[in-house]
Amino acid sequence: MYGNEDSSPSAPSAPSRYDLLVVGSANADLVVGVERRPGPGETVLGTDLVVHPGGKGANQAVAAARLGARTALLARVGDDAHGRLLRASQQEAGVDTGGVLVGGAPTGVALITVDPSGDNSIVVSPGANARLTPDDVRAAGPLFASARVVSVQLEIPLDTVAETARALGPGARLVLNPSPPAPLPGEVLAACDPLVVNEHEARSILGDGAGDTPEAWARGLTALGPRSVVITLGAEGALVSDSRTGEAVRVPSPRVAALDTTGAGDAFTAALAWRLGLGEELTEAAAFAVRVGAAAVTKEGAQASFPTAEEVSAL
């Protein structure tokens, strides 16, 4: 289907059932190091340009596949060099790319400048990500019918996210990371099992009166309608809250020397979704996911840092 602007997802290839279907964004990350970021009207010289495959959807698919999950990706890229890079990175990781649509706009890119302290400035051009439509989701029925868990984020249009929630197969589970944060329809919130947020996302969704503790955020988020909530807490691990039991449980993280946190949240969410698809309870799945996130921060980069199951076991 490469190069066909009207291409639709093909029927799933063997194996006929996926542990995880990721619906989301695929970006090329264009990174330049600078001594300092330019002011208005100013030009500064930077290092050589480095291009990395990225985007929250593509990151999650690679992270899950590297752990051993049978993974498929539904996304849209451009008919260009960046699109070829993204498709190749997925295929190298073992992701089924039958649902990666090509055309309609240039591949999404993130333009990133990084100063010596590690602070960065990012401008994102969504490109083809903004052209992933509800019709694309409906056309991907065979993928949804073959997925135990579907993971989605908010770097694609919100109406496409809503259609993803409606497209779940019988018994399938929806994992949603609302990044970047945006108001969510009630039908989407009600389908989340779990809603996965970090502190910034929790505070953004809850607004004033969010409270000062993860337990307070969990109560506030659960009241919005999701079946369960997971709040990532960085080096402190995660907090798991299930609306069916009313319990909130802290899940500690192993202590590691953090080198780069880029993509760690995507690795966590992918691992969590995969283990839920294997039938683990939410707390058990979160305990594995925090180990994956911890392993990811010990290496530089996003997709390049995602661990294998053996590397997670070695922590």
PDB file of C-alpha atoms in Angstrom:
ATOM      1  CA  MET A   1       0.000   0.000   0.000  1.00  0.00           C
ATOM      2  CA  TYR A   2       3.020   2.282   0.153  1.00  0.00           C
ATOM      3  CA  GLY A   3       2.541   5.563  -1.710  1.00  0.00           C
ATOM      4  CA  ASN A   4      -1.230   5.175  -2.066  1.00  0.00           C
ATOM      5  CA  GLU A   5      -3.047   8.143  -0.547  1.00  0.00           C
ATOM      6  CA  ASP A   6      -6.293   6.203  -0.326  1.00  0.00           C
ATOM      7  CA  SER A   7      -4.792   3.030   1.093  1.00  0.00           C
ATOM      8  CA  SER A   8      -6.797   1.231   3.778  1.00  0.00           C
ATOM      9  CA  PRO A   9      -5.570  -1.174   6.465  1.00  0.00           C
ATOM     10  CA  SER A  10      -5.246  -4.715   5.272  1.00  0.00           C
ATOM     11  CA  ALA A  11      -6.621  -7.728   7.095  1.00  0.00           C
ATOM     12  CA  PRO A  12      -4.320  -8.789   9.929  1.00  0.00           C
ATOM     13  CA  SER A  13      -1.495 -11.087   8.976  1.00  0.00           C
ATOM     14  CA  ALA A  14      -0.475 -14.164  10.981  1.00  0.00           C
ATOM     15  CA  PRO A  15      -0.680 -14.429  13.904  1.00  0.00           C
ATOM     16  CA  SER A  16      -4.370 -13.715  13.581  1.00  0.00           C
ATOM     17  CA  ARG A  17      -4.712 -12.158  17.019  1.00  0.00           C
ATOM     18  CA  TYR A  18      -2.751  -9.191  18.394  1.00  0.00           C
ATOM     19  CA  ASP A  19      -1.825  -8.582  22.004  1.00  0.00           C
ATOM     20  CA  LEU A  20      -1.925  -4.848  21.299  1.00  0.00           C
ATOM     21  CA  LEU A  21      -3.194  -2.484  18.622  1.00  0.00           C
ATOM     22  CA  VAL A  22      -1.796   1.041  18.907  1.00  0.00           C
ATOM     23  CA  VAL A  23      -3.758   3.846  17.265  1.00  0.00           C
ATOM     24  CA  GLY A  24      -1.769   7.053  17.199  1.00  0.00           C
ATOM     25  CA  SER A  25       0.880   9.356  15.888  1.00  0.00           C
ATOM     26  CA  ALA A  26       4.106   8.744  14.010  1.00  0.00           C
ATOM     27  CA  ASN A  27       6.583  11.618  13.806  1.00  0.00           C
ATOM     28  CA  ALA A  28      10.123  12.201  12.656  1.00  0.00           C
ATOM     29  CA  ASP A  29      12.038  13.952  15.447  1.00  0.00           C
ATOM     30  CA  LEU A  30      14.501  16.487  13.973  1.00  0.00           C
ATOM     31  CA  VAL A  31      17.010  17.357  16.693  1.00  0.00           C
ATOM     32  CA  VAL A  32      19.679  20.092  16.700  1.00  0.00           C
ATOM     33  CA  GLY A  33      21.942  20.964  19.629  1.00  0.00           C
ATOM     34  CA  VAL A  34      22.495  24.671  20.299  1.00  0.00           C
ATOM     35  CA  GLU A  35      24.638  26.660  22.728  1.00  0.00           C
ATOM     36  CA  ARG A  36      21.535  28.703  23.491  1.00  0.00           C
ATOM     37  CA  ARG A  37      18.105  28.973  22.001  1.00  0.00           C
ATOM     38  CA  PRO A  38      17.592  31.956  19.685  1.00  0.00           C
ATOM     39  CA  GLY A  39      15.574  34.999  20.667  1.00  0.00           C
ATOM     40  CA  PRO A  40      13.052  36.697  18.343  1.00  0.00           C
ATOM     41  CA  GLY A  41      14.648  37.510  14.995  1.00  0.00           C
ATOM     42  CA  GLU A  42      17.938  35.871  15.982  1.00  0.00           C
ATOM     43  CA  THR A  43      19.879  33.145  14.182  1.00  0.00           C
ATOM     44  CA  VAL A  44      22.214  30.759  16.022  1.00  0.00           C
ATOM     45  CA  LEU A  45      24.370  27.941  14.727  1.00  0.00           C
ATOM     46  CA  GLY A  46      23.710  24.389  15.865  1.00  0.00           C
ATOM     47  CA  THR A  47      25.130  20.890  15.640  1.00  0.00           C
ATOM     48  CA  ASP A  48      24.512  18.464  12.804  1.00  0.00           C
ATOM     49  CA  LEU A  49      20.860  17.532  12.381  1.00  0.00           C
ATOM     50  CA  VAL A  50      19.887  14.138  13.809  1.00  0.00           C
ATOM     51  CA  VAL A  51      16.634  12.478  12.756  1.00  0.00           C
ATOM     52  CA  HIS A  52      14.958   9.929  15.023  1.00  0.00           C
ATOM     53  CA  PRO A  53      11.703   7.988  14.586  1.00  0.00           C
ATOM     54  CA  GLY A  54       9.157   9.178  17.148  1.00  0.00           C
ATOM     55  CA  GLY A  55       5.563  10.075  17.886  1.00  0.00           C
ATOM     56  CA  LYS A  56       3.685   8.629  20.863  1.00  0.00           C
ATOM     57  CA  GLY A  57       1.842   6.018  18.823  1.00  0.00           C
ATOM     58  CA  ALA A  58       4.928   4.794  16.996  1.00  0.00           C
ATOM     59  CA  ASN A  59       6.913   4.812  20.248  1.00  0.00           C
ATOM     60  CA  GLN A  60       4.341   2.665  22.045  1.00  0.00           C
ATOM     61  CA  ALA A  61       4.174   0.151  19.200  1.00  0.00           C
ATOM     62  CA  VAL A  62       7.963  -0.269  19.118  1.00  0.00           C
ATOM     63  CA  ALA A  63       8.172  -0.513  22.915  1.00  0.00           C
ATOM     64  CA  ALA A  64       5.547  -3.261  23.070  1.00  0.00           C
ATOM     65  CA  ALA A  65       7.003  -5.243  20.171  1.00  0.00           C
ATOM     66  CA  ARG A  66      10.495  -5.094  21.646  1.00  0.00           C
ATOM     67  CA  LEU A  67       9.121  -6.657  24.837  1.00  0.00           C
ATOM     68  CA  GLY A  68       7.656  -9.515  22.804  1.00  0.00           C
ATOM     69  CA  ALA A  69       4.067  -8.371  22.273  1.00  0.00           C
ATOM     70  CA  ARG A  70       2.290  -9.172  19.035  1.00  0.00           C
ATOM     71  CA  THR A  71       1.686  -5.578  18.015  1.00  0.00           C
ATOM     72  CA  ALA A  72       0.002  -3.677  15.181  1.00  0.00           C
ATOM     73  CA  LEU A  73       0.005   0.071  14.486  1.00  0.00           C
ATOM     74  CA  LEU A  74      -2.777   2.134  12.924  1.00  0.00           C
ATOM     75  CA  ALA A  75      -1.280   5.479  11.912  1.00  0.00           C
ATOM     76  CA  ARG A  76      -0.747   7.740   8.914  1.00  0.00           C
ATOM     77  CA  VAL A  77       2.549   8.934   7.443  1.00  0.00           C
ATOM     78  CA  GLY A  78       3.500  10.858   4.324  1.00  0.00           C
ATOM     79  CA  ASP A  79       4.823   9.473   1.072  1.00  0.00           C
ATOM     80  CA  ASP A  80       8.291  10.797   1.847  1.00  0.00           C
ATOM     81  CA  ALA A  81      11.646   9.898   3.355  1.00  0.00           C
ATOM     82  CA  HIS A  82      10.424  10.454   6.913  1.00  0.00           C
ATOM     83  CA  GLY A  83       7.505   8.123   6.293  1.00  0.00           C
ATOM     84  CA  ARG A  84       9.876   5.447   5.026  1.00  0.00           C
ATOM     85  CA  LEU A  85      12.068   5.895   8.109  1.00  0.00           C
ATOM     86  CA  LEU A  86       9.080   5.423  10.416  1.00  0.00           C
ATOM     87  CA  ARG A  87       7.766   2.363   8.617  1.00  0.00           C
ATOM     88  CA  ALA A  88      11.240   0.796   8.640  1.00  0.00           C
ATOM     89  CA  SER A  89      11.679   1.390  12.388  1.00  0.00           C
ATOM     90  CA  GLN A  90       8.346  -0.310  13.072  1.00  0.00           C
ATOM     91  CA  GLN A  91       9.135  -3.292  10.884  1.00  0.00           C
ATOM     92  CA  GLU A  92      12.596  -3.682  12.411  1.00  0.00           C
ATOM     93  CA  ALA A  93      10.984  -3.897  15.862  1.00  0.00           C
ATOM     94  CA  GLY A  94       8.523  -6.536  14.648  1.00  0.00           C
ATOM     95  CA  VAL A  95       5.390  -4.356  14.488  1.00  0.00           C
ATOM     96  CA  ASP A  96       2.727  -5.294  11.926  1.00  0.00           C
ATOM     97  CA  THR A  97       2.533  -2.186   9.701  1.00  0.00           C
ATOM     98  CA  GLY A  98      -0.460  -3.304   7.630  1.00  0.00           C
ATOM     99  CA  GLY A  99      -2.427  -0.489   9.266  1.00  0.00           C
ATOM    100  CA  VAL A 100       0.129   2.262   8.580  1.00  0.00           C
ATOM    101  CA  LEU A 101      -1.545   4.400   5.921  1.00  0.00           C
ATOM    102  CA  VAL A 102       0.499   6.466   3.486  1.00  0.00           C
ATOM    103  CA  GLY A 103      -0.297   9.854   1.975  1.00  0.00           C
ATOM    104  CA  GLY A 104      -2.625  12.798   2.430  1.00  0.00           C
ATOM    105  CA  ALA A 105       0.041  15.108   3.881  1.00  0.00           C
ATOM    106  CA  PRO A 106       3.761  15.122   4.720  1.00  0.00           C
ATOM    107  CA  THR A 107       4.846  12.964   7.639  1.00  0.00           C
ATOM    108  CA  GLY A 108       4.492  14.700  10.989  1.00  0.00           C
ATOM    109  CA  VAL A 109       7.691  16.180  12.367  1.00  0.00           C
ATOM    110  CA  ALA A 110       8.893  17.533  15.686  1.00  0.00           C
ATOM    111  CA  LEU A 111      11.509  20.286  15.391  1.00  0.00           C
ATOM    112  CA  ILE A 112      13.627  20.097  18.552  1.00  0.00           C
ATOM    113  CA  THR A 113      16.466  22.322  19.764  1.00  0.00           C
ATOM    114  CA  VAL A 114      18.427  21.187  22.808  1.00  0.00           C
ATOM    115  CA  ASP A 115      20.778  23.394  24.846  1.00  0.00           C
ATOM    116  CA  PRO A 116      23.778  22.171  26.889  1.00  0.00           C
ATOM    117  CA  SER A 117      21.676  21.878  30.057  1.00  0.00           C
ATOM    118  CA  GLY A 118      19.328  19.461  28.304  1.00  0.00           C
ATOM    119  CA  ASP A 119      16.428  21.917  28.117  1.00  0.00           C
ATOM    120  CA  ASN A 120      14.621  21.752  24.819  1.00  0.00           C
ATOM    121  CA  SER A 121      12.188  23.719  22.703  1.00  0.00           C
ATOM    122  CA  ILE A 122       9.841  21.763  20.432  1.00  0.00           C
ATOM    123  CA  VAL A 123       7.587  22.745  17.553  1.00  0.00           C
ATOM    124  CA  VAL A 124       5.367  19.949  16.204  1.00  0.00           C
ATOM    125  CA  SER A 125       3.906  19.895  12.716  1.00  0.00           C
ATOM    126  CA  PRO A 126       1.249  17.140  12.891  1.00  0.00           C
ATOM    127  CA  GLY A 127       1.200  16.602   9.134  1.00  0.00           C
ATOM    128  CA  ALA A 128      -0.296  13.228   8.242  1.00  0.00           C
ATOM    129  CA  ASN A 129      -1.216  12.562  11.885  1.00  0.00           C
ATOM    130  CA  ALA A 130      -3.964  15.170  11.585  1.00  0.00           C
ATOM    131  CA  ARG A 131      -5.354  13.244   8.592  1.00  0.00           C
ATOM    132  CA  LEU A 132      -5.951   9.995  10.471  1.00  0.00           C
ATOM    133  CA  THR A 133      -9.743  10.018  10.364  1.00  0.00           C
ATOM    134  CA  PRO A 134     -12.709   8.168  11.862  1.00  0.00           C
ATOM    135  CA  ASP A 135     -13.170   6.606   8.408  1.00  0.00           C
ATOM    136  CA  ASP A 136      -9.657   5.156   8.699  1.00  0.00           C
ATOM    137  CA  VAL A 137     -10.637   3.620  12.027  1.00  0.00           C
ATOM    138  CA  ARG A 138     -13.834   2.148  10.601  1.00  0.00           C
ATOM    139  CA  ALA A 139     -11.889   0.712   7.668  1.00  0.00           C
ATOM    140  CA  ALA A 140      -9.545  -0.996  10.129  1.00  0.00           C
ATOM    141  CA  GLY A 141     -12.260  -3.261  11.509  1.00  0.00           C
ATOM    142  CA  PRO A 142     -10.197  -6.455  11.044  1.00  0.00           C
ATOM    143  CA  LEU A 143      -7.401  -4.987  13.172  1.00  0.00           C
ATOM    144  CA  PHE A 144      -9.776  -4.056  15.987  1.00  0.00           C
ATOM    145  CA  ALA A 145     -11.493  -7.429  15.842  1.00  0.00           C
ATOM    146  CA  SER A 146      -8.103  -9.098  16.330  1.00  0.00           C
ATOM    147  CA  ALA A 147      -6.792  -6.980  19.229  1.00  0.00           C
ATOM    148  CA  ARG A 148      -7.088  -7.803  22.927  1.00  0.00           C
ATOM    149  CA  VAL A 149      -6.091  -4.265  23.939  1.00  0.00           C
ATOM    150  CA  VAL A 150      -6.175  -0.975  22.026  1.00  0.00           C
ATOM    151  CA  SER A 151      -3.925   1.908  23.103  1.00  0.00           C
ATOM    152  CA  VAL A 152      -4.493   5.474  21.921  1.00  0.00           C
ATOM    153  CA  GLN A 153      -3.146   8.971  22.662  1.00  0.00           C
ATOM    154  CA  LEU A 154      -4.165  12.526  21.727  1.00  0.00           C
ATOM    155  CA  GLU A 155      -1.631  13.387  19.007  1.00  0.00           C
ATOM    156  CA  ILE A 156      -4.346  12.490  16.469  1.00  0.00           C
ATOM    157  CA  PRO A 157      -7.768  14.166  16.011  1.00  0.00           C
ATOM    158  CA  LEU A 158     -10.130  13.820  18.957  1.00  0.00           C
ATOM    159  CA  ASP A 159     -12.974  12.535  16.771  1.00  0.00           C
ATOM    160  CA  THR A 160     -10.645   9.743  15.637  1.00  0.00           C
ATOM    161  CA  VAL A 161      -9.942   8.909  19.283  1.00  0.00           C
ATOM    162  CA  ALA A 162     -13.696   8.785  19.941  1.00  0.00           C
ATOM    163  CA  GLU A 163     -14.205   6.459  16.967  1.00  0.00           C
ATOM    164  CA  THR A 164     -11.403   4.251  18.304  1.00  0.00           C
ATOM    165  CA  ALA A 165     -13.330   3.865  21.564  1.00  0.00           C
ATOM    166  CA  ARG A 166     -16.430   2.841  19.597  1.00  0.00           C
ATOM    167  CA  ALA A 167     -14.493   0.368  17.417  1.00  0.00           C
ATOM    168  CA  LEU A 168     -13.300  -1.930  20.219  1.00  0.00           C
ATOM    169  CA  GLY A 169     -13.882  -5.610  19.585  1.00  0.00           C
ATOM    170  CA  PRO A 170     -15.853  -7.797  22.012  1.00  0.00           C
ATOM    171  CA  GLY A 171     -14.020  -8.013  25.326  1.00  0.00           C
ATOM    172  CA  ALA A 172     -11.257  -5.657  24.195  1.00  0.00           C
ATOM    173  CA  ARG A 173      -9.790  -3.082  26.567  1.00  0.00           C
ATOM    174  CA  LEU A 174      -9.001   0.594  25.850  1.00  0.00           C
ATOM    175  CA  VAL A 175      -5.871   2.217  27.291  1.00  0.00           C
ATOM    176  CA  LEU A 176      -5.751   5.995  26.818  1.00  0.00           C
ATOM    177  CA  ASN A 177      -2.882   8.368  27.540  1.00  0.00           C
ATOM    178  CA  PRO A 178      -4.377  11.880  27.141  1.00  0.00           C
ATOM    179  CA  SER A 179      -1.212  13.520  25.869  1.00  0.00           C
ATOM    180  CA  PRO A 180      -1.223  16.356  25.018  1.00  0.00           C
ATOM    181  CA  PRO A 181      -4.093  16.982  27.480  1.00  0.00           C
ATOM    182  CA  ALA A 182      -7.462  17.972  26.008  1.00  0.00           C
ATOM    183  CA  PRO A 183     -11.106  17.817  27.129  1.00  0.00           C
ATOM    184  CA  LEU A 184     -12.386  14.278  26.617  1.00  0.00           C
ATOM    185  CA  PRO A 185     -15.944  13.231  25.681  1.00  0.00           C
ATOM    186  CA  GLY A 186     -17.794  11.244  28.304  1.00  0.00           C
ATOM    187  CA  GLU A 187     -18.038   8.207  26.023  1.00  0.00           C
ATOM    188  CA  VAL A 188     -14.248   8.099  25.706  1.00  0.00           C
ATOM    189  CA  LEU A 189     -13.652   8.472  29.434  1.00  0.00           C
ATOM    190  CA  ALA A 190     -16.181   5.732  30.164  1.00  0.00           C
ATOM    191  CA  ALA A 191     -14.301   3.326  27.878  1.00  0.00           C
ATOM    192  CA  CYS A 192     -10.859   3.915  29.457  1.00  0.00           C
ATOM    193  CA  ASP A 193      -9.552   0.929  31.400  1.00  0.00           C
ATOM    194  CA  PRO A 194      -7.214   2.501  32.373  1.00  0.00           C
ATOM    195  CA  LEU A 195      -6.745   6.221  31.782  1.00  0.00           C
ATOM    196  CA  VAL A 196      -2.955   6.701  32.084  1.00  0.00           C
ATOM    197  CA  VAL A 197      -1.653  10.135  33.109  1.00  0.00           C
ATOM    198  CA  ASN A 198       1.388  11.773  34.606  1.00  0.00           C
ATOM    199  CA  GLU A 199       1.216  14.568  37.196  1.00  0.00           C
ATOM    200  CA  HIS A 200       1.035  17.344  34.588  1.00  0.00           C
ATOM    201  CA  GLU A 201      -1.753  15.608  32.679  1.00  0.00           C
ATOM    202  CA  ALA A 202      -3.713  14.870  35.856  1.00  0.00           C
ATOM    203  CA  ARG A 203      -3.550  18.499  36.981  1.00  0.00           C
ATOM    204  CA  SER A 204      -4.434  19.754  33.507  1.00  0.00           C
ATOM    205  CA  ILE A 205      -7.533  17.546  33.287  1.00  0.00           C
ATOM    206  CA  LEU A 206      -8.722  18.265  36.832  1.00  0.00           C
ATOM    207  CA  GLY A 207      -7.942  21.997  36.884  1.00  0.00           C
ATOM    208  CA  ASP A 208      -8.383  24.018  40.076  1.00  0.00           C
ATOM    209  CA  GLY A 209      -9.055  21.877  43.093  1.00  0.00           C
ATOM    210  CA  ALA A 210      -7.060  18.934  41.780  1.00  0.00           C
ATOM    211  CA  GLY A 211      -5.448  18.425  45.165  1.00  0.00           C
ATOM    212  CA  ASP A 212      -1.803  17.894  46.029  1.00  0.00           C
ATOM    213  CA  THR A 213      -1.455  14.108  46.174  1.00  0.00           C
ATOM    214  CA  PRO A 214      -1.679  11.319  43.613  1.00  0.00           C
ATOM    215  CA  GLU A 215      -4.465   9.772  45.685  1.00  0.00           C
ATOM    216  CA  ALA A 216      -6.487  12.993  45.358  1.00  0.00           C
ATOM    217  CA  TRP A 217      -5.857  13.109  41.612  1.00  0.00           C
ATOM    218  CA  ALA A 218      -6.942   9.484  41.296  1.00  0.00           C
ATOM    219  CA  ARG A 219     -10.206  10.216  43.115  1.00  0.00           C
ATOM    220  CA  GLY A 220     -10.884  13.218  40.912  1.00  0.00           C
ATOM    221  CA  LEU A 221     -10.086  11.390  37.692  1.00  0.00           C
ATOM    222  CA  THR A 222     -12.113   8.318  38.657  1.00  0.00           C
ATOM    223  CA  ALA A 223     -15.116  10.585  39.273  1.00  0.00           C
ATOM    224  CA  LEU A 224     -14.970  11.605  35.596  1.00  0.00           C
ATOM    225  CA  GLY A 225     -15.958   8.086  34.541  1.00  0.00           C
ATOM    226  CA  PRO A 226     -12.990   5.885  33.559  1.00  0.00           C
ATOM    227  CA  ARG A 227     -13.100   2.300  34.780  1.00  0.00           C
ATOM    228  CA  SER A 228      -9.579   2.615  36.162  1.00  0.00           C
ATOM    229  CA  VAL A 229      -6.784   5.182  36.440  1.00  0.00           C
ATOM    230  CA  VAL A 230      -3.007   4.844  36.494  1.00  0.00           C
ATOM    231  CA  ILE A 231      -0.877   7.844  37.477  1.00  0.00           C
ATOM    232  CA  THR A 232       2.818   7.654  36.633  1.00  0.00           C
ATOM    233  CA  LEU A 233       5.087   9.185  39.279  1.00  0.00           C
ATOM    234  CA  GLY A 234       8.545   9.052  37.693  1.00  0.00           C
ATOM    235  CA  ALA A 235      11.154   7.631  40.038  1.00  0.00           C
ATOM    236  CA  GLU A 236       8.421   6.992  42.621  1.00  0.00           C
ATOM    237  CA  GLY A 237       6.687   4.445  40.371  1.00  0.00           C
ATOM    238  CA  ALA A 238       2.930   4.684  39.834  1.00  0.00           C
ATOM    239  CA  LEU A 239      -0.433   4.787  41.567  1.00  0.00           C
ATOM    240  CA  VAL A 240      -3.227   2.444  40.444  1.00  0.00           C
ATOM    241  CA  SER A 241      -6.891   3.154  41.128  1.00  0.00           C
ATOM    242  CA  ASP A 242      -9.762   0.864  40.108  1.00  0.00           C
ATOM    243  CA  SER A 243     -13.270   2.345  40.209  1.00  0.00           C
ATOM    244  CA  ARG A 244     -14.712  -1.161  40.669  1.00  0.00           C
ATOM    245  CA  THR A 245     -12.977  -1.621  44.020  1.00  0.00           C
ATOM    246  CA  GLY A 246     -12.443   1.973  45.085  1.00  0.00           C
ATOM    247  CA  GLU A 247      -8.879   1.123  46.085  1.00  0.00           C
ATOM    248  CA  ALA A 248      -5.743   3.121  45.249  1.00  0.00           C
ATOM    249  CA  VAL A 249      -2.430   1.231  45.377  1.00  0.00           C
ATOM    250  CA  ARG A 250       1.107   2.593  45.090  1.00  0.00           C
ATOM    251  CA  VAL A 251       3.470   0.598  42.880  1.00  0.00           C
ATOM    252  CA  PRO A 252       7.164   1.371  43.597  1.00  0.00           C
ATOM    253  CA  SER A 253       9.839   1.629  40.936  1.00  0.00           C
ATOM    254  CA  PRO A 254      13.308   0.077  41.104  1.00  0.00           C
ATOM    255  CA  ARG A 255      16.051   2.633  41.689  1.00  0.00           C
ATOM    256  CA  VAL A 256      18.157   3.317  38.604  1.00  0.00           C
ATOM    257  CA  ALA A 257      20.596   5.977  37.415  1.00  0.00           C
ATOM    258  CA  ALA A 258      18.436   8.019  35.052  1.00  0.00           C
ATOM    259  CA  LEU A 259      20.210   9.206  31.908  1.00  0.00           C
ATOM    260  CA  ASP A 260      17.330  10.351  29.669  1.00  0.00           C
ATOM    261  CA  THR A 261      13.600  10.257  30.403  1.00  0.00           C
ATOM    262  CA  THR A 262      12.551  10.760  26.770  1.00  0.00           C
ATOM    263  CA  GLY A 263       9.934   8.176  25.809  1.00  0.00           C
ATOM    264  CA  ALA A 264       9.786   6.554  29.241  1.00  0.00           C
ATOM    265  CA  GLY A 265       6.072   7.276  29.557  1.00  0.00           C
ATOM    266  CA  ASP A 266       5.417   5.643  26.199  1.00  0.00           C
ATOM    267  CA  ALA A 267       7.420   2.572  27.248  1.00  0.00           C
ATOM    268  CA  PHE A 268       5.435   2.376  30.500  1.00  0.00           C
ATOM    269  CA  THR A 269       2.059   2.627  28.768  1.00  0.00           C
ATOM    270  CA  ALA A 270       2.972   0.073  26.118  1.00  0.00           C
ATOM    271  CA  ALA A 271       4.166  -2.412  28.723  1.00  0.00           C
ATOM    272  CA  LEU A 272       1.056  -1.867  30.841  1.00  0.00           C
ATOM    273  CA  ALA A 273      -1.252  -2.399  27.858  1.00  0.00           C
ATOM    274  CA  TRP A 274       0.572  -5.564  26.778  1.00  0.00           C
ATOM    275  CA  ARG A 275       0.415  -7.176  30.204  1.00  0.00           C
ATOM    276  CA  LEU A 276      -3.275  -6.333  30.535  1.00  0.00           C
ATOM    277  CA  GLY A 277      -3.769  -8.094  27.216  1.00  0.00           C
ATOM    278  CA  LEU A 278      -2.098 -11.169  28.709  1.00  0.00           C
ATOM    279  CA  GLY A 279      -4.751 -11.194  31.436  1.00  0.00           C
ATOM    280  CA  GLU A 280      -2.780  -9.715  34.334  1.00  0.00           C
ATOM    281  CA  GLU A 281      -4.523  -7.664  36.981  1.00  0.00           C
ATOM    282  CA  LEU A 282      -3.989  -3.906  36.770  1.00  0.00           C
ATOM    283  CA  THR A 283      -1.639  -3.665  39.748  1.00  0.00           C
ATOM    284  CA  GLU A 284       0.439  -6.597  38.521  1.00  0.00           C
ATOM    285  CA  ALA A 285       0.656  -5.099  35.034  1.00  0.00           C
ATOM    286  CA  ALA A 286       1.670  -1.725  36.489  1.00  0.00           C
ATOM    287  CA  ALA A 287       4.425  -3.376  38.534  1.00  0.00           C
ATOM    288  CA  PHE A 288       5.917  -4.725  35.323  1.00  0.00           C
ATOM    289  CA  ALA A 289       5.419  -1.413  33.506  1.00  0.00           C
ATOM    290  CA  VAL A 290       7.337   0.615  36.095  1.00  0.00           C
ATOM    291  CA  ARG A 291      10.291  -1.721  35.593  1.00  0.00           C
ATOM    292  CA  VAL A 292      10.117  -1.139  31.850  1.00  0.00           C
ATOM    293  CA  GLY A 293       9.979   2.619  32.375  1.00  0.00           C
ATOM    294  CA  ALA A 294      12.930   2.431  34.740  1.00  0.00           C
ATOM    295  CA  ALA A 295      14.966   0.444  32.210  1.00  0.00           C
ATOM    296  CA  ALA A 296      14.128   2.979  29.486  1.00  0.00           C
ATOM    297  CA  VAL A 297      15.554   5.969  31.394  1.00  0.00           C
ATOM    298  CA  THR A 298      18.975   4.318  31.674  1.00  0.00           C
ATOM    299  CA  LYS A 299      19.617   4.887  27.944  1.00  0.00           C
ATOM    300  CA  GLU A 300      19.494   7.933  25.691  1.00  0.00           C
ATOM    301  CA  GLY A 301      16.721   8.571  23.202  1.00  0.00           C
ATOM    302  CA  ALA A 302      13.179   7.285  22.896  1.00  0.00           C
ATOM    303  CA  GLN A 303      12.841   4.186  20.717  1.00  0.00           C
ATOM    304  CA  ALA A 304      16.553   3.430  21.057  1.00  0.00           C
ATOM    305  CA  SER A 305      16.116   3.188  24.838  1.00  0.00           C
ATOM    306  CA  PHE A 306      13.199   0.744  24.900  1.00  0.00           C
ATOM    307  CA  PRO A 307      14.232  -2.507  26.612  1.00  0.00           C
ATOM    308  CA  THR A 308      13.696  -6.125  25.745  1.00  0.00           C
ATOM    309  CA  ALA A 309      12.027  -8.440  28.266  1.00  0.00           C
ATOM    310  CA  GLU A 310      15.467  -9.849  29.119  1.00  0.00           C
ATOM    311  CA  GLU A 311      16.797  -6.371  29.938  1.00  0.00           C
ATOM    312  CA  VAL A 312      13.800  -5.709  32.182  1.00  0.00           C
ATOM    313  CA  SER A 313      14.406  -8.976  34.022  1.00  0.00           C
ATOM    314  CA  ALA A 314      18.046  -7.994  34.561  1.00  0.00           C
ATOM    315  CA  LEU A 315      17.146  -4.874  36.578  1.00  0.00           C
TER     316      LEU A 315
END
